mmCIF file of C-alpha atoms in Angstrom:
data_model
loop_
_atom_site.group_PDB
_atom_site.id
_atom_site.type_symbol
_atom_site.label_atom_id
_atom_site.label_comp_id
_atom_site.label_asym_id
_atom_site.label_seq_id
_atom_site.Cartn_x
_atom_site.Cartn_y
_atom_site.Cartn_z
ATOM 1 C CA MET Z 1 87.364 45.312 104.850
ATOM 2 C CA GLY Z 2 91.013 44.392 104.983
ATOM 3 C CA ARG Z 3 91.731 45.620 101.603
ATOM 4 C CA HIS Z 4 91.940 49.329 102.597
ATOM 5 C CA ASP Z 5 94.181 50.878 105.056
ATOM 6 C CA HIS Z 6 92.072 51.920 108.009
ATOM 7 C CA PRO Z 7 94.338 53.972 110.489
ATOM 8 C CA HIS Z 8 91.400 55.184 112.441
ATOM 9 C CA PRO Z 9 90.417 52.525 115.056
ATOM 10 C CA THR Z 10 86.943 50.768 114.459
ATOM 11 C CA LEU Z 11 84.586 51.413 117.356
ATOM 12 C CA THR Z 12 83.408 48.039 118.661
ATOM 13 C CA LEU Z 13 80.139 47.810 120.439
ATOM 14 C CA PRO Z 14 79.202 45.795 123.373
ATOM 15 C CA GLY Z 15 78.800 42.048 122.264
ATOM 16 C CA GLU Z 16 77.761 38.883 123.834
ATOM 17 C CA GLY Z 17 79.197 38.476 127.523
ATOM 18 C CA ASP Z 18 80.843 42.014 127.347
ATOM 19 C CA THR Z 19 80.876 43.993 130.526
ATOM 20 C CA VAL Z 20 80.988 47.745 130.547
ATOM 21 C CA ALA Z 21 82.007 49.150 133.902
ATOM 22 C CA ASP Z 22 84.181 52.056 135.200
ATOM 23 C CA GLY Z 23 84.699 54.947 137.490
ATOM 24 C CA ARG Z 24 83.499 56.030 140.811
ATOM 25 C CA TYR Z 25 80.154 57.034 139.290
ATOM 26 C CA GLY Z 26 80.169 54.376 136.680
ATOM 27 C CA THR Z 27 77.523 51.913 135.654
ATOM 28 C CA SER Z 28 78.219 48.669 134.041
ATOM 29 C CA PHE Z 29 76.112 46.147 132.010
ATOM 30 C CA THR Z 30 76.691 42.696 130.630
ATOM 31 C CA ALA Z 31 75.081 41.742 127.477
ATOM 32 C CA THR Z 32 74.199 38.189 126.419
ATOM 33 C CA ARG Z 33 72.505 37.481 122.972
ATOM 34 C CA MET Z 34 69.193 35.637 122.633
ATOM 35 C CA SER Z 35 69.111 32.947 119.690
ATOM 36 C CA SER Z 36 66.169 34.506 117.909
ATOM 37 C CA GLY Z 37 67.164 34.577 114.244
ATOM 38 C CA SER Z 38 68.917 37.689 113.136
ATOM 39 C CA SER Z 39 67.399 39.942 115.701
ATOM 40 C CA SER Z 40 68.158 40.414 119.254
ATOM 41 C CA ARG Z 41 66.452 42.070 122.189
ATOM 42 C CA ILE Z 42 66.647 42.909 125.858
ATOM 43 C CA SER Z 43 64.607 40.779 127.913
ATOM 44 C CA GLY Z 44 64.984 42.801 131.114
ATOM 45 C CA PHE Z 45 67.368 44.345 133.547
ATOM 46 C CA ARG Z 46 68.809 42.849 136.693
ATOM 47 C CA ARG Z 47 70.150 45.427 139.113
ATOM 48 C CA ARG Z 48 72.994 44.489 141.669
ATOM 49 C CA ALA Z 49 74.315 46.794 144.328
ATOM 50 C CA ASP Z 50 77.938 47.658 144.265
ATOM 51 C CA SER Z 51 80.291 48.439 147.143
ATOM 52 C CA ASP Z 52 79.917 52.080 146.346
ATOM 53 C CA SER Z 53 76.442 53.199 146.881
ATOM 54 C CA ARG Z 54 76.719 55.628 144.137
ATOM 55 C CA THR Z 55 77.317 52.951 141.781
ATOM 56 C CA GLU Z 56 74.586 50.651 140.284
ATOM 57 C CA SER Z 57 75.207 48.053 137.773
ATOM 58 C CA LEU Z 58 72.697 46.811 135.204
ATOM 59 C CA GLU Z 59 72.855 43.489 133.539
ATOM 60 C CA LEU Z 60 71.421 43.390 129.981
ATOM 61 C CA GLN Z 61 70.366 39.933 129.480
ATOM 62 C CA ALA Z 62 70.277 40.587 125.752
ATOM 63 C CA ILE Z 63 71.226 43.556 123.522
ATOM 64 C CA LEU Z 64 67.997 45.479 122.372
ATOM 65 C CA ASP Z 65 67.819 46.497 118.735
ATOM 66 C CA ASP Z 66 64.208 45.450 118.060
ATOM 67 C CA PRO Z 67 62.153 48.744 118.149
ATOM 68 C CA ASP Z 68 59.031 46.660 119.027
ATOM 69 C CA THR Z 69 60.529 45.900 122.421
ATOM 70 C CA LEU Z 70 60.955 49.680 123.255
ATOM 71 C CA GLY Z 71 57.466 50.609 123.592
ATOM 72 C CA ASP Z 72 57.059 53.917 125.589
ATOM 73 C CA GLY Z 73 59.742 52.763 128.004
ATOM 74 C CA SER Z 74 57.321 52.867 130.952
ATOM 75 C CA ASP Z 75 57.732 49.355 131.896
ATOM 76 C CA ALA Z 76 61.297 48.911 130.624
ATOM 77 C CA LEU Z 77 62.726 49.662 134.047
ATOM 78 C CA ALA Z 78 61.409 49.657 137.551
ATOM 79 C CA GLY Z 79 60.512 53.046 138.945
ATOM 80 C CA ALA Z 80 58.575 55.733 137.418
ATOM 81 C CA ALA Z 81 59.544 59.191 136.617
ATOM 82 C CA ASP Z 82 58.813 61.760 139.396
ATOM 83 C CA GLU Z 83 57.234 65.104 138.767
ATOM 84 C CA HIS Z 84 59.968 67.215 139.838
ATOM 85 C CA GLU Z 85 62.918 68.866 138.033
ATOM 86 C CA PRO Z 86 65.631 66.258 137.249
ATOM 87 C CA SER Z 87 68.155 66.170 140.204
ATOM 88 C CA GLU Z 88 70.609 63.699 138.454
ATOM 89 C CA ALA Z 89 72.439 63.768 135.135
ATOM 90 C CA SER Z 90 73.915 60.970 133.096
ATOM 91 C CA ILE Z 91 77.155 61.145 131.059
ATOM 92 C CA ILE Z 92 77.711 58.173 128.566
ATOM 93 C CA VAL Z 93 80.732 57.256 126.870
ATOM 94 C CA ILE Z 94 79.479 56.756 123.097
ATOM 95 C CA ALA Z 95 83.049 57.002 121.246
ATOM 96 C CA HIS Z 96 86.623 56.198 122.277
ATOM 97 C CA PRO Z 97 89.633 56.109 120.057
ATOM 98 C CA GLU Z 98 90.299 52.408 120.990
ATOM 99 C CA GLY Z 99 86.675 51.440 121.390
ATOM 100 C CA LYS Z 100 86.906 50.951 125.013
ATOM 101 C CA ARG Z 101 84.359 51.637 127.722
ATOM 102 C CA LEU Z 102 81.320 52.364 125.422
ATOM 103 C CA GLY Z 103 78.142 52.420 127.437
ATOM 104 C CA THR Z 104 79.889 53.455 130.730
ATOM 105 C CA ARG Z 105 77.461 55.922 132.585
ATOM 106 C CA PHE Z 106 78.720 58.534 135.080
ATOM 107 C CA ARG Z 107 76.214 60.317 137.377
ATOM 108 C CA LEU Z 108 76.160 63.975 138.198
ATOM 109 C CA LYS Z 109 73.731 65.108 140.951
ATOM 110 C CA SER Z 110 72.586 68.587 141.545
ATOM 111 C CA GLY Z 111 75.242 70.690 143.507
ATOM 112 C CA GLU Z 112 78.061 68.559 142.065
ATOM 113 C CA ARG Z 113 80.789 68.855 139.525
ATOM 114 C CA LEU Z 114 82.700 66.377 137.422
ATOM 115 C CA VAL Z 115 86.346 66.964 136.162
ATOM 116 C CA LEU Z 116 87.250 65.068 133.081
ATOM 117 C CA GLY Z 117 90.882 64.430 132.150
ATOM 118 C CA ARG Z 118 93.981 62.046 132.177
ATOM 119 C CA ASP Z 119 94.622 62.737 135.635
ATOM 120 C CA PRO Z 120 94.015 59.717 137.884
ATOM 121 C CA ASP Z 121 92.293 61.914 140.344
ATOM 122 C CA ALA Z 122 89.654 63.178 137.727
ATOM 123 C CA ASP Z 123 86.221 62.136 138.325
ATOM 124 C CA ILE Z 124 86.147 60.780 134.595
ATOM 125 C CA SER Z 125 89.729 59.599 134.151
ATOM 126 C CA VAL Z 126 90.796 58.533 130.769
ATOM 127 C CA PRO Z 127 94.645 58.115 131.148
ATOM 128 C CA GLU Z 128 94.946 55.872 128.197
ATOM 129 C CA VAL Z 129 93.912 58.855 125.850
ATOM 130 C CA LEU Z 130 96.938 60.884 125.403
ATOM 131 C CA SER Z 131 95.020 63.556 123.386
ATOM 132 C CA VAL Z 132 93.168 64.424 126.530
ATOM 133 C CA SER Z 133 94.639 66.921 128.814
ATOM 134 C CA ARG Z 134 95.380 66.133 132.536
ATOM 135 C CA ARG Z 135 92.393 68.230 133.664
ATOM 136 C CA HIS Z 136 90.588 68.845 130.370
ATOM 137 C CA ALA Z 137 87.065 69.897 131.179
ATOM 138 C CA GLN Z 138 84.464 70.271 133.863
ATOM 139 C CA LEU Z 139 80.709 69.881 134.222
ATOM 140 C CA LEU Z 140 79.060 71.895 136.867
ATOM 141 C CA PHE Z 141 75.473 70.966 138.039
ATOM 142 C CA ALA Z 142 74.018 74.153 139.603
ATOM 143 C CA GLY Z 143 70.696 76.103 139.596
ATOM 144 C CA GLY Z 144 68.879 73.301 137.718
ATOM 145 C CA SER Z 145 71.199 73.390 134.750
ATOM 146 C CA VAL Z 146 74.491 71.847 133.818
ATOM 147 C CA LYS Z 147 77.366 73.805 132.177
ATOM 148 C CA LEU Z 148 80.419 72.522 130.284
ATOM 149 C CA ARG Z 149 83.676 74.471 130.776
ATOM 150 C CA ASP Z 150 87.029 73.790 129.024
ATOM 151 C CA MET Z 151 89.864 74.013 131.593
ATOM 152 C CA GLY Z 152 92.490 75.321 129.184
ATOM 153 C CA SER Z 153 93.013 71.842 127.247
ATOM 154 C CA THR Z 154 95.393 71.560 124.501
ATOM 155 C CA ASN Z 155 92.982 69.873 121.971
ATOM 156 C CA GLY Z 156 89.740 71.516 123.048
ATOM 157 C CA THR Z 157 86.243 70.755 124.233
ATOM 158 C CA PHE Z 158 83.489 70.706 121.761
ATOM 159 C CA LEU Z 159 79.563 70.570 122.306
ATOM 160 C CA ASN Z 160 77.421 69.486 119.322
ATOM 161 C CA GLY Z 161 80.598 69.958 117.088
ATOM 162 C CA GLN Z 162 81.261 73.535 118.362
ATOM 163 C CA VAL Z 163 84.367 74.671 120.117
ATOM 164 C CA VAL Z 164 83.407 75.541 123.831
ATOM 165 C CA ARG Z 165 85.181 78.920 124.784
ATOM 166 C CA GLU Z 166 83.113 79.716 127.661
ATOM 167 C CA PRO Z 167 81.051 77.827 130.157
ATOM 168 C CA THR Z 168 78.132 76.619 128.139
ATOM 169 C CA GLU Z 169 74.854 75.046 129.150
ATOM 170 C CA VAL Z 170 74.461 71.366 128.056
ATOM 171 C CA ARG Z 171 70.806 70.152 127.249
ATOM 172 C CA SER Z 172 69.677 66.498 127.430
ATOM 173 C CA GLY Z 173 70.383 64.725 124.296
ATOM 174 C CA ASP Z 174 73.526 66.835 123.619
ATOM 175 C CA ARG Z 175 76.861 65.247 122.433
ATOM 176 C CA PHE Z 176 80.161 66.694 123.696
ATOM 177 C CA GLN Z 177 83.719 65.755 122.865
ATOM 178 C CA VAL Z 178 86.856 65.896 125.018
ATOM 179 C CA ALA Z 179 89.664 65.567 122.615
ATOM 180 C CA SER Z 180 88.943 62.184 121.170
ATOM 181 C CA VAL Z 181 86.322 60.858 123.593
ATOM 182 C CA HIS Z 182 82.773 61.445 123.019
ATOM 183 C CA PHE Z 183 79.846 61.514 125.421
ATOM 184 C CA LYS Z 184 76.191 61.909 125.359
ATOM 185 C CA PHE Z 185 74.446 63.960 128.095
ATOM 186 C CA LEU Z 186 71.250 63.251 129.608
ATOM 187 C CA LEU Z 187 69.127 65.110 131.935
ATOM 188 C CA GLU Z 188 65.514 63.681 132.202
ATOM 189 C CA GLU Z 189 62.922 63.040 134.844
ATOM 190 C CA ASP Z 190 63.179 59.476 134.103
ATOM 191 C CA VAL Z 191 66.813 59.199 133.979
ATOM 192 C CA GLU Z 192 66.805 55.367 133.994
ATOM 193 C CA ASN Z 193 64.544 55.238 130.928
ATOM 194 C CA ALA Z 194 66.755 57.781 129.166
ATOM 195 C CA TYR Z 195 69.700 55.724 129.846
ATOM 196 C CA TYR Z 196 67.852 52.716 128.458
ATOM 197 C CA GLN Z 197 67.151 54.470 125.148
ATOM 198 C CA ALA Z 198 70.709 55.659 124.827
ATOM 199 C CA ILE Z 199 72.202 52.178 125.253
ATOM 200 C CA SER Z 200 69.696 50.920 122.504
ATOM 201 C CA ASP Z 201 70.992 53.737 120.298
ATOM 202 C CA LEU Z 202 74.433 52.613 121.022
ATOM 203 C CA VAL Z 203 73.892 49.063 119.927
ATOM 204 C CA THR Z 204 72.681 50.267 116.335
ATOM 205 C CA ARG Z 205 74.519 53.723 115.838
ATOM 206 C CA ASP Z 206 78.192 54.649 115.325
ATOM 207 C CA GLY Z 207 79.189 56.596 118.201
ATOM 208 C CA LEU Z 208 81.491 58.967 116.295
ATOM 209 C CA THR Z 209 79.377 59.827 113.331
ATOM 210 C CA ASP Z 210 76.024 59.018 114.617
ATOM 211 C CA VAL Z 211 74.978 57.115 111.502
ATOM 212 C CA PHE Z 212 73.934 53.469 111.706
ATOM 213 C CA ASN Z 213 76.745 50.830 112.406
ATOM 214 C CA GLN Z 214 77.568 47.649 110.634
ATOM 215 C CA ARG Z 215 75.363 45.510 112.893
ATOM 216 C CA LYS Z 216 72.158 47.488 111.867
ATOM 217 C CA PHE Z 217 73.362 47.669 108.275
ATOM 218 C CA GLN Z 218 73.591 43.767 108.180
ATOM 219 C CA GLU Z 219 69.978 43.405 109.550
ATOM 220 C CA GLU Z 220 68.508 45.987 107.304
ATOM 221 C CA ALA Z 221 70.177 44.746 104.318
ATOM 222 C CA GLU Z 222 68.842 41.126 104.890
ATOM 223 C CA ARG Z 223 65.351 42.458 105.518
ATOM 224 C CA GLU Z 224 65.493 44.589 102.230
ATOM 225 C CA TRP Z 225 67.033 41.626 100.250
ATOM 226 C CA VAL Z 226 64.299 39.235 101.301
ATOM 227 C CA ARG Z 227 61.690 41.877 100.326
ATOM 228 C CA ALA Z 228 63.324 42.580 96.939
ATOM 229 C CA LEU Z 229 63.428 38.879 96.073
ATOM 230 C CA ARG Z 230 59.756 38.312 97.184
ATOM 231 C CA HIS Z 231 58.418 41.100 95.122
ATOM 232 C CA ASP Z 232 61.026 41.104 92.341
ATOM 233 C CA ARG Z 233 61.946 44.729 93.251
ATOM 234 C CA PRO Z 234 65.136 46.694 92.635
ATOM 235 C CA LEU Z 235 67.843 47.041 95.231
ATOM 236 C CA ALA Z 236 71.201 48.783 95.181
ATOM 237 C CA MET Z 237 74.216 49.505 97.297
ATOM 238 C CA ILE Z 238 76.716 52.319 97.232
ATOM 239 C CA LEU Z 239 80.161 51.859 98.887
ATOM 240 C CA VAL Z 240 82.024 55.000 99.795
ATOM 241 C CA ASP Z 241 85.678 54.975 100.798
ATOM 242 C CA LEU Z 242 87.693 58.242 101.510
ATOM 243 C CA ASP Z 243 90.798 58.556 99.307
ATOM 244 C CA ASP Z 244 94.054 58.519 101.119
ATOM 245 C CA PHE Z 245 92.807 58.970 104.512
ATOM 246 C CA LYS Z 246 95.805 57.672 106.217
ATOM 247 C CA SER Z 247 97.716 60.712 105.140
ATOM 248 C CA ILE Z 248 94.901 62.888 106.812
ATOM 249 C CA ASN Z 249 95.633 61.203 109.959
ATOM 250 C CA ASP Z 250 99.374 61.035 109.593
ATOM 251 C CA GLN Z 251 99.850 64.700 108.592
ATOM 252 C CA ASN Z 252 97.064 66.247 110.851
ATOM 253 C CA GLY Z 253 96.399 63.865 113.651
ATOM 254 C CA HIS Z 254 93.346 61.629 114.492
ATOM 255 C CA LEU Z 255 91.223 64.389 115.928
ATOM 256 C CA CYS Z 256 91.257 65.902 112.447
ATOM 257 C CA GLY Z 257 90.333 62.578 111.080
ATOM 258 C CA ASP Z 258 87.378 62.383 113.430
ATOM 259 C CA PHE Z 259 86.286 65.875 112.210
ATOM 260 C CA VAL Z 260 86.458 64.911 108.578
ATOM 261 C CA LEU Z 261 84.593 61.440 109.193
ATOM 262 C CA LYS Z 262 81.733 63.422 110.861
ATOM 263 C CA ARG Z 263 81.581 66.009 108.086
ATOM 264 C CA VAL Z 264 81.626 63.223 105.434
ATOM 265 C CA ALA Z 265 78.981 61.391 107.162
ATOM 266 C CA GLY Z 266 76.593 64.330 107.462
ATOM 267 C CA THR Z 267 77.271 65.207 103.852
ATOM 268 C CA ILE Z 268 76.446 61.721 102.624
ATOM 269 C CA GLN Z 269 73.153 61.782 104.733
ATOM 270 C CA GLY Z 270 72.098 64.966 103.166
ATOM 271 C CA CYS Z 271 72.344 63.488 99.645
ATOM 272 C CA LEU Z 272 69.976 60.477 100.589
ATOM 273 C CA GLU Z 273 66.202 59.928 100.356
ATOM 274 C CA PRO Z 274 64.293 59.120 103.686
ATOM 275 C CA ASP Z 275 64.157 55.437 102.769
ATOM 276 C CA GLN Z 276 67.847 55.167 102.087
ATOM 277 C CA LEU Z 277 70.046 53.959 104.911
ATOM 278 C CA LEU Z 278 73.716 55.016 105.693
ATOM 279 C CA ALA Z 279 76.023 53.002 107.920
ATOM 280 C CA ARG Z 280 79.541 53.246 108.684
ATOM 281 C CA MET Z 281 81.299 49.857 107.996
ATOM 282 C CA GLY Z 282 84.535 50.823 109.878
ATOM 283 C CA GLY Z 283 87.499 53.103 109.448
ATOM 284 C CA ASP Z 284 86.792 55.492 106.637
ATOM 285 C CA GLU Z 285 84.262 53.201 104.697
ATOM 286 C CA PHE Z 286 80.561 53.815 104.487
ATOM 287 C CA VAL Z 287 77.755 52.103 102.814
ATOM 288 C CA VAL Z 288 74.361 53.262 101.567
ATOM 289 C CA LEU Z 289 71.452 50.768 101.077
ATOM 290 C CA CYS Z 290 69.008 51.819 98.412
ATOM 291 C CA PRO Z 291 65.648 50.108 98.479
ATOM 292 C CA GLU Z 292 63.438 50.428 95.312
ATOM 293 C CA ALA Z 293 66.425 51.938 93.390
ATOM 294 C CA THR Z 294 67.899 50.705 90.158
ATOM 295 C CA GLU Z 295 71.687 50.610 89.618
ATOM 296 C CA ALA Z 296 71.240 53.707 87.423
ATOM 297 C CA GLU Z 297 69.341 55.632 90.094
ATOM 298 C CA ALA Z 298 71.819 54.735 92.800
ATOM 299 C CA TYR Z 299 74.687 55.775 90.381
ATOM 300 C CA GLU Z 300 73.031 59.403 90.224
ATOM 301 C CA VAL Z 301 73.077 59.506 93.949
ATOM 302 C CA ALA Z 302 76.710 58.406 94.307
ATOM 303 C CA GLN Z 303 77.635 61.095 91.673
ATOM 304 C CA ALA Z 304 75.895 63.649 93.938
ATOM 305 C CA ILE Z 305 77.796 62.433 96.925
ATOM 306 C CA CYS Z 306 81.166 62.477 95.179
ATOM 307 C CA ARG Z 307 80.614 66.028 94.047
ATOM 308 C CA GLN Z 308 79.359 67.325 97.425
ATOM 309 C CA ILE Z 309 82.414 65.873 99.266
ATOM 310 C CA GLU Z 310 84.974 67.194 96.818
ATOM 311 C CA SER Z 311 83.425 70.675 96.921
ATOM 312 C CA LEU Z 312 83.524 71.041 100.987
ATOM 313 C CA ASP Z 313 85.943 73.298 102.666
ATOM 314 C CA PHE Z 314 87.338 70.935 105.208
ATOM 315 C CA THR Z 315 89.195 73.218 107.440
ATOM 316 C CA TYR Z 316 90.493 71.992 110.705
ATOM 317 C CA CYS Z 317 92.409 74.245 113.205
ATOM 318 C CA GLU Z 318 92.784 76.772 110.484
ATOM 319 C CA VAL Z 319 94.445 74.060 108.095
ATOM 320 C CA SER Z 320 92.714 73.387 104.859
ATOM 321 C CA VAL Z 321 92.321 69.464 104.430
ATOM 322 C CA PRO Z 322 91.714 68.172 100.922
ATOM 323 C CA VAL Z 323 89.193 65.410 101.126
ATOM 324 C CA ALA Z 324 87.875 63.262 98.165
ATOM 325 C CA CYS Z 325 86.275 59.809 97.872
ATOM 326 C CA SER Z 326 85.920 56.805 95.607
ATOM 327 C CA LEU Z 327 82.586 55.053 95.255
ATOM 328 C CA GLY Z 328 81.222 52.007 93.906
ATOM 329 C CA VAL Z 329 77.601 51.149 92.820
ATOM 330 C CA ALA Z 330 75.893 47.820 92.291
ATOM 331 C CA GLY Z 331 72.205 46.738 91.683
ATOM 332 C CA ARG Z 332 70.703 43.430 92.306
ATOM 333 C CA ARG Z 333 71.093 40.722 89.657
ATOM 334 C CA PRO Z 334 68.870 37.782 89.112
ATOM 335 C CA SER Z 335 71.896 35.459 89.600
ATOM 336 C CA MET Z 336 72.530 36.825 93.147
ATOM 337 C CA ARG Z 337 71.228 34.747 96.102
ATOM 338 C CA LYS Z 338 72.251 36.635 99.036
ATOM 339 C CA HIS Z 339 72.878 40.265 100.001
ATOM 340 C CA PRO Z 340 76.504 39.970 100.582
ATOM 341 C CA GLU Z 341 76.855 39.191 96.792
ATOM 342 C CA LEU Z 342 75.441 42.605 96.289
ATOM 343 C CA TYR Z 343 77.989 44.134 98.726
ATOM 344 C CA GLU Z 344 80.874 42.339 96.848
ATOM 345 C CA ALA Z 345 79.623 43.547 93.556
ATOM 346 C CA ALA Z 346 79.750 47.150 94.946
ATOM 347 C CA ASP Z 347 83.028 46.605 96.331
ATOM 348 C CA ARG Z 348 84.381 45.540 92.876
ATOM 349 C CA ALA Z 349 83.082 48.650 91.402
ATOM 350 C CA LEU Z 350 84.866 50.597 94.190
ATOM 351 C CA TYR Z 351 88.047 48.866 93.472
ATOM 352 C CA ALA Z 352 87.602 50.008 89.855
ATOM 353 C CA SER Z 353 87.219 53.673 91.035
ATOM 354 C CA LYS Z 354 90.568 53.352 93.058
ATOM 355 C CA ARG Z 355 92.448 51.865 90.066
ATOM 356 C CA ALA Z 356 91.169 54.455 87.528
ATOM 357 C CA GLY Z 357 92.594 57.347 89.749
ATOM 358 C CA ARG Z 358 90.156 57.849 92.603
ATOM 359 C CA ASN Z 359 87.829 60.555 93.231
ATOM 360 C CA ARG Z 360 85.141 58.944 90.982
ATOM 361 C CA VAL Z 361 82.206 56.659 90.787
ATOM 362 C CA SER Z 362 82.237 53.195 89.091
ATOM 363 C CA CYS Z 363 79.221 50.829 88.627
ATOM 364 C CA LEU Z 364 78.773 47.244 88.135
ATOM 365 C CA ALA Z 365 77.275 47.657 84.695
ATOM 366 C CA GLU Z 366 80.394 49.301 83.274
ATOM 367 C CA LEU Z 367 82.521 46.418 84.679
ATOM 368 C CA GLU Z 368 80.355 43.704 83.086
ATOM 369 C CA ALA Z 369 80.422 45.622 79.690
ATOM 370 C CA ARG Z 370 84.148 45.740 79.775
ATOM 371 C CA GLU Z 371 84.315 42.037 80.691
ATOM 372 C CA ASN Z 372 81.892 41.280 77.834
ATOM 373 C CA SER Z 373 83.800 43.194 75.383
ATOM 374 C CA ALA Z 374 87.125 41.610 76.264
ATOM 375 C CA SER Z 375 85.799 38.133 76.147
ATOM 376 C CA SER Z 376 84.105 38.767 72.722
#
């Protein structure tokens, strides 16, 4: 990943031994990985009381990314959901410009309000993020619902990608953004189970774009590779890298860069079949895993992605931002022994697109043909 300039920080997820904790209303967890091959799972939670009675820490004995361990969540955590309206909401940090504090939970009870900002006295204080105003936004829980209000911030507050111009109701599962810090909002009867599910998503998904992350891609790539070898089936990969993304950040700021990355991720996803997996590998690089697809078929998908991204109108704060991408495509070859070889082959094709002028698609077959021609 070091070959391209990635000015946008890569978001790191909780790893083995990492502890996530913060805030007067914060919840922390510590993750430890079980040695069970390539998969990992949560074997349970341990609760411990903190000095502040409003704060409860959860220790994840392992990171859960095996869907079979989720079940219906009824026995994942102690305590069943009551039958009354939810009286407590959870606000979870899912993306941070420095990858910090991911998974931190803040509690909002009925009748309370939370102020978000850089001010040390804010209920959710992020003094390290300069794009956040001192008193940026507010959440108010009243009358059975929670409303989000921008407090005259410089860089805006967004709910599900839309600018918040007046107090707006937030619904469970919504994502909201305070400048460059992103949160997920939960308001469920079984708030603990909802938090458990959100943390599971955080382990496998990129918080900024909501597509799968590198960890999930590696696991799925290994699974599909083994299946393709066993049954002698085709398998292809597409690498997507934005052209001159550094200049977008330099000229328009990282908030614009975030906007572009989210739009690009959504655009790529819209070009894919249900069985094709999209992941953000870091910075401005994405990968598409294409089971049961030949290189030629994956090449057609890559061409569609390239055309769609080039045709989009990327307008941020009334400024038009030109966006294009280079793509590399490779299909499995009999000589390949492990899935990283397929990734490296797609990477070679991506390099070829960059060298040929960018904003185009190259495939491994083209490189092989040129190499064979040069050697003959």
